[in-house]
mmCIF file of C-alpha atoms in Angstrom:
data_model
loop_
_atom_site.group_PDB
_atom_site.id
_atom_site.type_symbol
_atom_site.label_atom_id
_atom_site.label_comp_id
_atom_site.label_asym_id
_atom_site.label_seq_id
_atom_site.Cartn_x
_atom_site.Cartn_y
_atom_site.Cartn_z
ATOM 1 C CA LEU A 1 -25.056 96.442 3.428
ATOM 2 C CA ASP A 2 -25.876 93.260 5.370
ATOM 3 C CA ALA A 3 -26.764 91.557 2.078
ATOM 4 C CA PHE A 4 -23.158 91.892 0.871
ATOM 5 C CA CYS A 5 -21.362 89.374 3.081
ATOM 6 C CA ARG A 6 -17.771 88.286 2.615
ATOM 7 C CA ARG A 7 -16.969 86.541 -0.657
ATOM 8 C CA ASP A 8 -14.914 83.893 1.162
ATOM 9 C CA GLN A 9 -18.140 82.659 2.787
ATOM 10 C CA PHE A 10 -19.137 81.191 -0.581
ATOM 11 C CA ASN A 11 -16.984 78.228 -1.578
ATOM 12 C CA SER A 12 -16.650 76.778 -5.029
ATOM 13 C CA GLU A 13 -19.219 74.109 -4.213
ATOM 14 C CA GLY A 14 -21.956 76.694 -3.669
ATOM 15 C CA GLY A 15 -23.110 76.389 -7.286
ATOM 16 C CA SER A 16 -25.035 79.168 -8.985
ATOM 17 C CA VAL A 17 -26.014 80.828 -5.697
ATOM 18 C CA ALA A 18 -22.387 81.301 -4.670
ATOM 19 C CA TYR A 19 -21.471 82.507 -8.158
ATOM 20 C CA ASP A 20 -24.297 85.054 -8.188
ATOM 21 C CA ALA A 21 -23.415 86.345 -4.718
ATOM 22 C CA ARG A 22 -19.768 86.872 -5.645
ATOM 23 C CA SER A 23 -20.772 88.540 -8.896
ATOM 24 C CA ILE A 24 -23.080 90.971 -7.096
ATOM 25 C CA ILE A 25 -20.333 92.031 -4.693
ATOM 26 C CA ASN A 26 -17.819 92.414 -7.534
ATOM 27 C CA SER A 27 -20.310 94.501 -9.518
ATOM 28 C CA LEU A 28 -20.885 96.767 -6.531
ATOM 29 C CA LEU A 29 -17.137 97.263 -6.116
ATOM 30 C CA VAL A 30 -16.804 98.238 -9.775
ATOM 31 C CA LEU A 31 -19.666 100.738 -9.438
ATOM 32 C CA LEU A 32 -18.106 102.251 -6.335
ATOM 33 C CA ASP A 33 -14.709 102.720 -8.029
ATOM 34 C CA GLY A 34 -15.971 103.835 -11.450
ATOM 35 C CA PHE A 35 -13.714 104.878 -14.290
ATOM 36 C CA GLU A 36 -13.381 108.486 -13.232
ATOM 37 C CA ASP A 37 -13.908 110.603 -10.119
ATOM 38 C CA ASN A 38 -17.375 111.979 -9.406
ATOM 39 C CA ASN A 39 -17.181 114.300 -6.436
ATOM 40 C CA ASP A 40 -20.877 115.131 -6.597
ATOM 41 C CA VAL A 41 -21.963 111.642 -5.461
ATOM 42 C CA ILE A 42 -21.788 110.386 -1.887
ATOM 43 C CA VAL A 43 -22.698 106.744 -1.209
ATOM 44 C CA ILE A 44 -23.897 105.927 2.305
ATOM 45 C CA GLY A 45 -24.471 102.413 3.645
ATOM 46 C CA ALA A 46 -25.668 100.972 6.934
ATOM 47 C CA THR A 47 -25.195 97.619 8.631
ATOM 48 C CA ASN A 48 -25.899 95.913 11.944
ATOM 49 C CA ARG A 49 -23.077 93.409 11.347
ATOM 50 C CA PRO A 50 -19.901 95.259 10.296
ATOM 51 C CA GLU A 51 -17.767 92.209 11.078
ATOM 52 C CA ASP A 52 -19.478 90.273 8.252
ATOM 53 C CA LEU A 53 -18.763 92.804 5.503
ATOM 54 C CA ASP A 54 -16.264 91.950 2.790
ATOM 55 C CA SER A 55 -12.990 93.725 3.542
ATOM 56 C CA ALA A 56 -12.929 95.075 -0.015
ATOM 57 C CA LEU A 57 -16.116 97.034 0.726
ATOM 58 C CA THR A 58 -14.615 98.799 3.736
ATOM 59 C CA ARG A 59 -11.407 99.853 1.977
ATOM 60 C CA SER A 60 -10.480 103.518 1.622
ATOM 61 C CA LYS A 61 -12.492 105.458 -0.995
ATOM 62 C CA ARG A 62 -15.308 102.909 -0.807
ATOM 63 C CA PHE A 63 -16.982 102.555 2.590
ATOM 64 C CA GLY A 64 -13.774 103.547 4.324
ATOM 65 C CA VAL A 65 -15.193 106.137 6.734
ATOM 66 C CA LYS A 66 -17.170 104.517 9.546
ATOM 67 C CA PHE A 67 -19.496 106.061 12.152
ATOM 68 C CA GLU A 68 -20.912 104.023 15.003
ATOM 69 C CA MET A 69 -24.506 104.939 15.787
ATOM 70 C CA THR A 70 -25.062 104.716 19.537
ATOM 71 C CA SER A 71 -28.294 105.100 21.514
ATOM 72 C CA LEU A 72 -29.899 108.524 21.277
ATOM 73 C CA THR A 73 -29.295 111.030 24.056
ATOM 74 C CA ALA A 74 -32.179 112.735 25.839
ATOM 75 C CA PRO A 75 -31.979 115.934 23.696
ATOM 76 C CA GLU A 76 -31.827 113.839 20.509
ATOM 77 C CA ARG A 77 -34.850 111.786 21.575
ATOM 78 C CA GLU A 78 -36.768 114.959 22.381
ATOM 79 C CA GLN A 79 -35.994 116.419 18.956
ATOM 80 C CA LEU A 80 -37.173 113.219 17.254
ATOM 81 C CA ILE A 81 -40.379 113.064 19.297
ATOM 82 C CA ARG A 82 -41.215 116.702 18.553
ATOM 83 C CA LYS A 83 -40.686 116.042 14.848
ATOM 84 C CA ASN A 84 -43.229 113.188 14.905
ATOM 85 C CA LEU A 85 -45.742 114.719 17.348
ATOM 86 C CA SER A 86 -46.971 118.291 16.971
ATOM 87 C CA PRO A 87 -48.898 120.404 19.532
ATOM 88 C CA ASN A 88 -51.979 120.290 17.283
ATOM 89 C CA GLU A 89 -52.100 116.506 17.676
ATOM 90 C CA CYS A 90 -52.223 116.710 21.480
ATOM 91 C CA GLU A 91 -55.228 117.557 23.629
ATOM 92 C CA LYS A 92 -53.207 119.627 26.118
ATOM 93 C CA ASN A 93 -49.985 119.582 28.156
ATOM 94 C CA TYR A 94 -47.800 119.211 25.068
ATOM 95 C CA GLU A 95 -44.547 119.782 26.966
ATOM 96 C CA GLU A 96 -45.530 117.272 29.651
ATOM 97 C CA ILE A 97 -46.317 114.681 26.975
ATOM 98 C CA ILE A 98 -42.964 115.232 25.227
ATOM 99 C CA SER A 99 -41.090 115.011 28.536
ATOM 100 C CA TYR A 100 -42.830 111.783 29.539
ATOM 101 C CA ILE A 101 -42.246 110.008 26.213
ATOM 102 C CA ASN A 102 -38.613 111.125 26.315
ATOM 103 C CA SER A 103 -38.104 109.739 29.826
ATOM 104 C CA ARG A 104 -39.572 106.355 28.834
ATOM 105 C CA THR A 105 -37.604 105.815 25.595
ATOM 106 C CA TYR A 106 -34.040 105.507 26.872
ATOM 107 C CA GLY A 107 -31.730 102.533 26.390
ATOM 108 C CA ASP A 108 -32.287 100.304 23.355
ATOM 109 C CA PHE A 109 -35.058 102.406 21.791
ATOM 110 C CA SER A 110 -33.865 103.023 18.239
ATOM 111 C CA PRO A 111 -35.004 106.107 16.285
ATOM 112 C CA ALA A 112 -37.267 103.897 14.150
ATOM 113 C CA LYS A 113 -38.815 102.305 17.234
ATOM 114 C CA ILE A 114 -39.475 105.712 18.807
ATOM 115 C CA ALA A 115 -41.086 106.991 15.592
ATOM 116 C CA ASP A 116 -43.251 103.853 15.330
ATOM 117 C CA MET A 117 -44.300 104.212 18.955
ATOM 118 C CA VAL A 118 -45.349 107.843 18.514
ATOM 119 C CA GLU A 119 -47.461 106.852 15.511
ATOM 120 C CA GLU A 120 -49.029 104.069 17.572
ATOM 121 C CA ILE A 121 -49.828 106.560 20.359
ATOM 122 C CA LYS A 122 -51.638 108.822 17.877
ATOM 123 C CA PHE A 123 -53.514 105.878 16.344
ATOM 124 C CA PHE A 124 -54.491 104.538 19.791
ATOM 125 C CA SER A 125 -55.893 107.913 20.858
ATOM 126 C CA ILE A 126 -58.049 108.198 17.756
ATOM 127 C CA VAL A 127 -59.338 104.614 17.779
ATOM 128 C CA GLU A 128 -59.952 104.279 21.520
ATOM 129 C CA ASN A 129 -61.019 107.784 22.473
ATOM 130 C CA GLN A 130 -61.757 109.628 19.216
ATOM 131 C CA LYS A 131 -59.716 112.568 20.471
ATOM 132 C CA PRO A 132 -56.152 113.971 20.342
ATOM 133 C CA VAL A 133 -53.244 112.466 22.273
ATOM 134 C CA ASN A 134 -53.477 112.839 26.045
ATOM 135 C CA MET A 135 -51.381 111.643 28.974
ATOM 136 C CA SER A 136 -53.735 108.807 29.905
ATOM 137 C CA ASP A 137 -53.128 107.019 26.570
ATOM 138 C CA ILE A 138 -49.353 107.231 26.416
ATOM 139 C CA PRO A 139 -48.280 104.811 29.217
ATOM 140 C CA ILE A 140 -50.467 102.034 27.769
ATOM 141 C CA VAL A 141 -48.769 102.214 24.370
ATOM 142 C CA ILE A 142 -45.245 102.586 25.797
ATOM 143 C CA ASP A 143 -45.827 99.576 28.064
ATOM 144 C CA LYS A 144 -46.774 97.554 24.997
ATOM 145 C CA PHE A 145 -43.577 98.583 23.168
ATOM 146 C CA SER A 146 -41.344 98.150 26.239
ATOM 147 C CA PHE A 147 -42.732 95.053 27.949
ATOM 148 C CA GLY A 148 -45.214 93.482 25.550
ATOM 149 C CA GLN A 149 -48.977 93.362 25.285
ATOM 150 C CA LYS A 150 -50.997 92.395 28.354
ATOM 151 C CA LEU A 151 -52.555 89.039 27.573
ATOM 152 C CA LYS A 152 -54.978 88.732 30.481
ATOM 153 C CA ARG A 153 -55.557 89.801 34.059
ATOM 154 C CA LEU A 154 -54.246 87.925 37.086
ATOM 155 C CA ASP A 155 -56.539 86.039 39.424
ATOM 156 C CA PRO A 156 -57.164 88.004 42.675
ATOM 157 C CA GLU A 157 -54.857 86.063 45.019
ATOM 158 C CA PHE A 158 -51.969 85.914 42.554
ATOM 159 C CA LYS A 159 -52.438 89.614 41.820
ATOM 160 C CA LYS A 160 -51.999 90.419 45.533
ATOM 161 C CA ILE A 161 -48.701 88.523 45.642
ATOM 162 C CA THR A 162 -47.469 90.110 42.416
ATOM 163 C CA ALA A 163 -48.459 93.606 43.543
ATOM 164 C CA LEU A 164 -46.609 93.115 46.835
ATOM 165 C CA HIS A 165 -43.530 91.888 44.982
ATOM 166 C CA GLU A 166 -43.458 94.915 42.660
ATOM 167 C CA ALA A 167 -44.196 97.282 45.552
ATOM 168 C CA GLY A 168 -41.109 95.921 47.296
ATOM 169 C CA HIS A 169 -38.973 96.777 44.268
ATOM 170 C CA ALA A 170 -40.493 100.260 44.002
ATOM 171 C CA VAL A 171 -40.203 101.200 47.691
ATOM 172 C CA MET A 172 -36.595 100.011 47.909
ATOM 173 C CA HIS A 173 -35.684 101.882 44.740
ATOM 174 C CA ARG A 174 -37.277 105.082 46.035
ATOM 175 C CA TYR A 175 -35.511 104.679 49.396
ATOM 176 C CA LEU A 176 -32.055 104.083 47.884
ATOM 177 C CA PHE A 177 -32.315 106.332 44.786
ATOM 178 C CA PRO A 178 -34.483 109.273 45.952
ATOM 179 C CA ASP A 179 -33.558 111.452 42.963
ATOM 180 C CA SER A 180 -34.766 108.867 40.464
ATOM 181 C CA ILE A 181 -38.256 108.486 39.012
ATOM 182 C CA ILE A 182 -40.255 105.260 39.018
ATOM 183 C CA HIS A 183 -41.874 105.507 35.606
ATOM 184 C CA ARG A 184 -44.296 102.618 35.870
ATOM 185 C CA VAL A 185 -45.418 99.755 38.103
ATOM 186 C CA SER A 186 -47.706 97.208 36.465
ATOM 187 C CA VAL A 187 -49.154 93.737 37.060
ATOM 188 C CA GLY A 188 -50.725 91.407 34.507
ATOM 189 C CA TYR A 189 -49.901 88.446 32.311
ATOM 190 C CA ARG A 190 -47.427 89.298 29.570
ATOM 191 C CA LYS A 191 -45.343 86.993 27.417
ATOM 192 C CA ASP A 192 -42.291 87.010 29.696
ATOM 193 C CA THR A 193 -43.497 88.387 33.029
ATOM 194 C CA VAL A 194 -46.441 89.049 35.340
ATOM 195 C CA GLY A 195 -45.094 92.190 37.004
ATOM 196 C CA ILE A 196 -42.981 95.206 36.026
ATOM 197 C CA THR A 197 -41.279 98.033 37.893
ATOM 198 C CA ALA A 198 -39.699 100.472 35.423
ATOM 199 C CA PHE A 199 -37.342 103.075 36.824
ATOM 200 C CA GLY A 200 -34.489 105.221 35.598
ATOM 201 C CA LEU A 201 -31.568 107.175 36.994
ATOM 202 C CA ASP A 202 -31.433 110.945 37.151
ATOM 203 C CA ASP A 203 -28.561 110.991 34.652
ATOM 204 C CA ASP A 204 -29.706 109.860 31.162
ATOM 205 C CA GLU A 205 -30.177 106.202 32.182
ATOM 206 C CA LYS A 206 -26.884 104.377 32.739
ATOM 207 C CA SER A 207 -26.174 100.677 32.986
ATOM 208 C CA GLU A 208 -25.590 99.443 36.530
ATOM 209 C CA PHE A 209 -22.099 98.410 35.466
ATOM 210 C CA SER A 210 -21.157 102.074 34.941
ATOM 211 C CA LEU A 211 -22.067 102.996 38.521
ATOM 212 C CA LYS A 212 -20.003 103.120 41.679
ATOM 213 C CA ASN A 213 -19.684 99.979 43.799
ATOM 214 C CA SER A 214 -22.058 101.450 46.370
ATOM 215 C CA ASP A 215 -24.723 102.038 43.717
ATOM 216 C CA VAL A 216 -24.392 98.488 42.403
ATOM 217 C CA ILE A 217 -25.000 97.201 45.942
ATOM 218 C CA LYS A 218 -28.085 99.393 46.147
ATOM 219 C CA TYR A 219 -29.297 97.986 42.842
ATOM 220 C CA MET A 220 -28.808 94.470 44.221
ATOM 221 C CA SER A 221 -31.046 95.416 47.148
ATOM 222 C CA VAL A 222 -33.709 96.697 44.760
ATOM 223 C CA LEU A 223 -33.644 93.331 42.976
ATOM 224 C CA LEU A 224 -33.887 91.443 46.285
ATOM 225 C CA ALA A 225 -36.690 93.619 47.657
ATOM 226 C CA GLY A 226 -39.471 91.901 45.715
ATOM 227 C CA LEU A 227 -38.575 88.507 47.139
ATOM 228 C CA HIS A 228 -38.258 89.829 50.685
ATOM 229 C CA ALA A 229 -41.554 91.705 50.502
ATOM 230 C CA GLU A 230 -43.206 88.335 49.831
ATOM 231 C CA LYS A 231 -41.197 86.682 52.593
ATOM 232 C CA ILE A 232 -42.205 89.298 55.179
ATOM 233 C CA LYS A 233 -45.890 88.944 54.309
ATOM 234 C CA TYR A 234 -46.184 85.213 53.597
ATOM 235 C CA GLY A 235 -43.047 83.649 55.098
ATOM 236 C CA HIS A 236 -41.771 82.536 51.663
ATOM 237 C CA TRP A 237 -41.479 83.799 48.111
ATOM 238 C CA ASP A 238 -42.983 82.522 44.869
ATOM 239 C CA LEU A 239 -42.167 85.145 42.225
ATOM 240 C CA GLY A 240 -38.980 86.249 40.536
ATOM 241 C CA SER A 241 -36.619 83.849 42.282
ATOM 242 C CA GLY A 242 -35.083 82.878 38.942
ATOM 243 C CA HIS A 243 -34.562 86.239 37.242
ATOM 244 C CA ASP A 244 -33.977 88.406 40.322
ATOM 245 C CA MET A 245 -31.564 86.027 42.036
ATOM 246 C CA SER A 246 -29.601 85.250 38.888
ATOM 247 C CA ARG A 247 -29.122 88.986 38.296
ATOM 248 C CA VAL A 248 -28.073 89.562 41.903
ATOM 249 C CA THR A 249 -25.610 86.660 41.723
ATOM 250 C CA GLU A 250 -24.088 87.983 38.505
ATOM 251 C CA LEU A 251 -23.513 91.401 40.074
ATOM 252 C CA ALA A 252 -22.138 89.917 43.307
ATOM 253 C CA VAL A 253 -19.554 87.794 41.482
ATOM 254 C CA ILE A 254 -18.383 90.875 39.576
ATOM 255 C CA LEU A 255 -18.391 93.147 42.614
ATOM 256 C CA ALA A 256 -17.042 91.008 45.470
ATOM 257 C CA PRO A 257 -13.325 91.209 44.528
ATOM 258 C CA ASN A 258 -13.584 95.008 44.260
ATOM 259 C CA LEU A 259 -14.797 95.252 47.863
ATOM 260 C CA ASP A 260 -12.305 92.803 49.341
ATOM 261 C CA LEU A 261 -9.944 95.388 50.836
ATOM 262 C CA GLY A 262 -8.447 92.802 53.172
ATOM 263 C CA GLN A 263 -6.891 90.727 50.393
ATOM 264 C CA GLY A 264 -6.658 93.659 47.979
ATOM 265 C CA LEU A 265 -5.047 93.224 44.581
ATOM 266 C CA THR A 266 -4.444 89.506 45.076
ATOM 267 C CA THR A 267 -8.147 88.739 45.047
ATOM 268 C CA ALA A 268 -8.737 90.942 42.017
ATOM 269 C CA ILE A 269 -6.021 89.058 40.119
ATOM 270 C CA GLU A 270 -7.452 85.728 41.248
ATOM 271 C CA TYR A 271 -10.863 86.779 39.994
ATOM 272 C CA SER A 272 -9.448 87.783 36.603
ATOM 273 C CA PHE A 273 -7.724 84.423 36.228
ATOM 274 C CA ALA A 274 -10.860 82.622 37.352
ATOM 275 C CA LYS A 275 -12.788 84.311 34.554
ATOM 276 C CA LEU A 276 -10.245 82.804 32.155
ATOM 277 C CA ASP A 277 -10.577 79.345 33.785
ATOM 278 C CA LEU A 278 -6.897 79.427 34.736
ATOM 279 C CA LEU A 279 -7.298 78.875 38.497
ATOM 280 C CA ASP A 280 -8.076 75.780 40.502
ATOM 281 C CA GLU A 281 -11.407 75.088 42.165
ATOM 282 C CA LYS A 282 -10.195 76.152 45.621
ATOM 283 C CA ILE A 283 -9.459 79.741 44.610
ATOM 284 C CA CYS A 284 -12.650 79.931 42.574
ATOM 285 C CA GLY A 285 -14.446 78.693 45.684
ATOM 286 C CA ASN A 286 -12.987 81.572 47.709
ATOM 287 C CA ILE A 287 -14.339 84.093 45.229
ATOM 288 C CA LYS A 288 -17.705 82.338 45.328
ATOM 289 C CA SER A 289 -17.720 82.564 49.136
ATOM 290 C CA LEU A 290 -17.152 86.318 48.962
ATOM 291 C CA ALA A 291 -20.061 86.708 46.531
ATOM 292 C CA VAL A 292 -22.362 84.558 48.697
ATOM 293 C CA LYS A 293 -21.476 86.581 51.795
ATOM 294 C CA LEU A 294 -22.175 89.804 49.930
ATOM 295 C CA ILE A 295 -25.600 88.542 48.789
ATOM 296 C CA GLU A 296 -26.517 87.309 52.273
ATOM 297 C CA THR A 297 -25.539 90.591 53.916
ATOM 298 C CA CYS A 298 -27.332 92.609 51.246
ATOM 299 C CA ALA A 299 -30.440 90.442 51.702
ATOM 300 C CA ASP A 300 -30.417 90.992 55.485
ATOM 301 C CA LYS A 301 -30.181 94.757 55.034
ATOM 302 C CA THR A 302 -32.978 94.691 52.444
ATOM 303 C CA HIS A 303 -35.228 92.728 54.808
ATOM 304 C CA ASP A 304 -34.589 95.176 57.672
ATOM 305 C CA ILE A 305 -35.289 98.251 55.519
ATOM 306 C CA LEU A 306 -38.565 96.839 54.193
ATOM 307 C CA CYS A 307 -39.722 95.894 57.705
ATOM 308 C CA LYS A 308 -38.953 99.407 58.920
ATOM 309 C CA HIS A 309 -40.945 101.025 56.087
ATOM 310 C CA TRP A 310 -43.568 98.322 55.602
ATOM 311 C CA VAL A 311 -46.490 100.751 55.662
ATOM 312 C CA PHE A 312 -45.323 102.188 52.321
ATOM 313 C CA VAL A 313 -44.996 98.714 50.763
ATOM 314 C CA GLU A 314 -48.553 97.765 51.744
ATOM 315 C CA SER A 315 -50.022 101.101 50.665
ATOM 316 C CA LEU A 316 -48.431 100.881 47.222
ATOM 317 C CA ALA A 317 -49.361 97.189 46.835
ATOM 318 C CA ASN A 318 -53.010 97.910 47.702
ATOM 319 C CA GLU A 319 -53.216 100.735 45.160
ATOM 320 C CA LEU A 320 -51.559 98.568 42.522
ATOM 321 C CA CYS A 321 -54.078 95.786 43.184
ATOM 322 C CA LYS A 322 -56.907 98.216 42.528
ATOM 323 C CA LYS A 323 -55.564 99.852 39.350
ATOM 324 C CA GLU A 324 -53.053 97.261 38.029
ATOM 325 C CA ASP A 325 -51.013 100.056 36.382
ATOM 326 C CA LEU A 326 -49.485 103.034 38.193
ATOM 327 C CA SER A 327 -47.512 105.939 36.743
ATOM 328 C CA TRP A 328 -45.199 108.277 38.625
ATOM 329 C CA ASN A 329 -47.902 110.851 39.341
ATOM 330 C CA GLU A 330 -49.846 108.100 41.146
ATOM 331 C CA ILE A 331 -46.815 106.544 42.879
ATOM 332 C CA GLU A 332 -45.225 109.748 44.180
ATOM 333 C CA PRO A 333 -48.087 110.743 46.547
ATOM 334 C CA ILE A 334 -47.899 107.311 48.211
ATOM 335 C CA LEU A 335 -44.119 107.421 48.696
ATOM 336 C CA LYS A 336 -43.606 111.158 49.249
ATOM 337 C CA ASP A 337 -43.029 110.720 53.014
ATOM 338 C CA LEU A 338 -40.658 107.775 52.597
ATOM 339 C CA PRO A 339 -37.222 108.801 53.947
ATOM 340 C CA SER A 340 -34.091 108.210 51.888
ATOM 341 C CA CYS A 341 -30.966 106.204 52.694
ATOM 342 C CA ASP A 342 -28.181 108.436 54.008
ATOM 343 C CA GLU A 343 -25.355 105.884 54.430
ATOM 344 C CA PRO A 344 -23.753 103.007 52.456
ATOM 345 C CA LEU A 345 -25.521 99.659 52.746
ATOM 346 C CA ILE A 346 -22.223 97.771 52.909
ATOM 347 C CA ARG A 347 -18.854 99.405 53.520
ATOM 348 C CA THR A 348 -16.186 96.743 52.907
ATOM 349 C CA ILE A 349 -15.553 93.007 52.841
ATOM 350 C CA GLN A 350 -12.486 91.784 54.720
ATOM 351 C CA GLY A 351 -11.807 88.089 54.372
ATOM 352 C CA ASN A 352 -15.181 86.501 54.945
ATOM 353 C CA LYS A 353 -16.443 89.390 57.106
ATOM 354 C CA VAL A 354 -18.744 92.022 55.673
ATOM 355 C CA ASN A 355 -18.551 95.392 57.407
ATOM 356 C CA ILE A 356 -21.864 97.265 57.664
#
């Protein structure tokens, strides 16, 4: 229905184009109403921009009943994958293949994108290996759909730095979220990045904003871990300072007022007004100071944890340098002896003091 925008978007000066557009919408409305009832016909429409539809289209007895299509759940994704990939098309381990594709297609994967990806997996297996689908082919195709095509390999020295950076993310994530799976760690030139660590939560992949405060702090540490892995090894960092730090800062600004138990509701109200640009610079500065203190404390804790478990960071980085792409079955043996975090990283913020 995206083609049928609001009639008021076409003014009288639009000429023949505006006249034709209005006529098309009016004709559709006449066809929808008809001259008599026909209960045997159901008209279904779809749109990505419901706010742009003409209000006459969305009136009762036309397109009056609306259903919002959200992301597919894990059982729905599994059903779709099974429909597009049969056991006869797989070399072996059909259930393992279905489970892996399902775990990698959460979030913004639409049904059409999942179906296209499954077809690409089957095509890739035939063209590259002249055999049915197997587990070794699937991560390559999913990486292409999720992160983009690898354009070229990294030079050796830059690959070492990138591998160390991604290993920092992976080790910290495994330490703080032991029940979660790290789906993929990869290095190589892509359109928007040179390194990727793809992980998910044990509950059908939630946004970090839906988690508890303590989990958001852990996620901030995961983001900071790549930078600090470089800093521990080389004394400085080169990668990810833009994306990782901007994401950490965004989370800290959102989270800091929630942790400020010393000032309580007052700070939360101040933060809300600051978001509306209704407070002066001094109060906004106080909120900024809380966020900065939270980031600094979180960074110190991240640095200490990585130093304590550095052997795992180096082991994973070395393996990643060799293979460039690692899946969970290759990551888990390296990190299986890594202990997990058994206490909150940061307890509260009181004034400008962060309690550990």
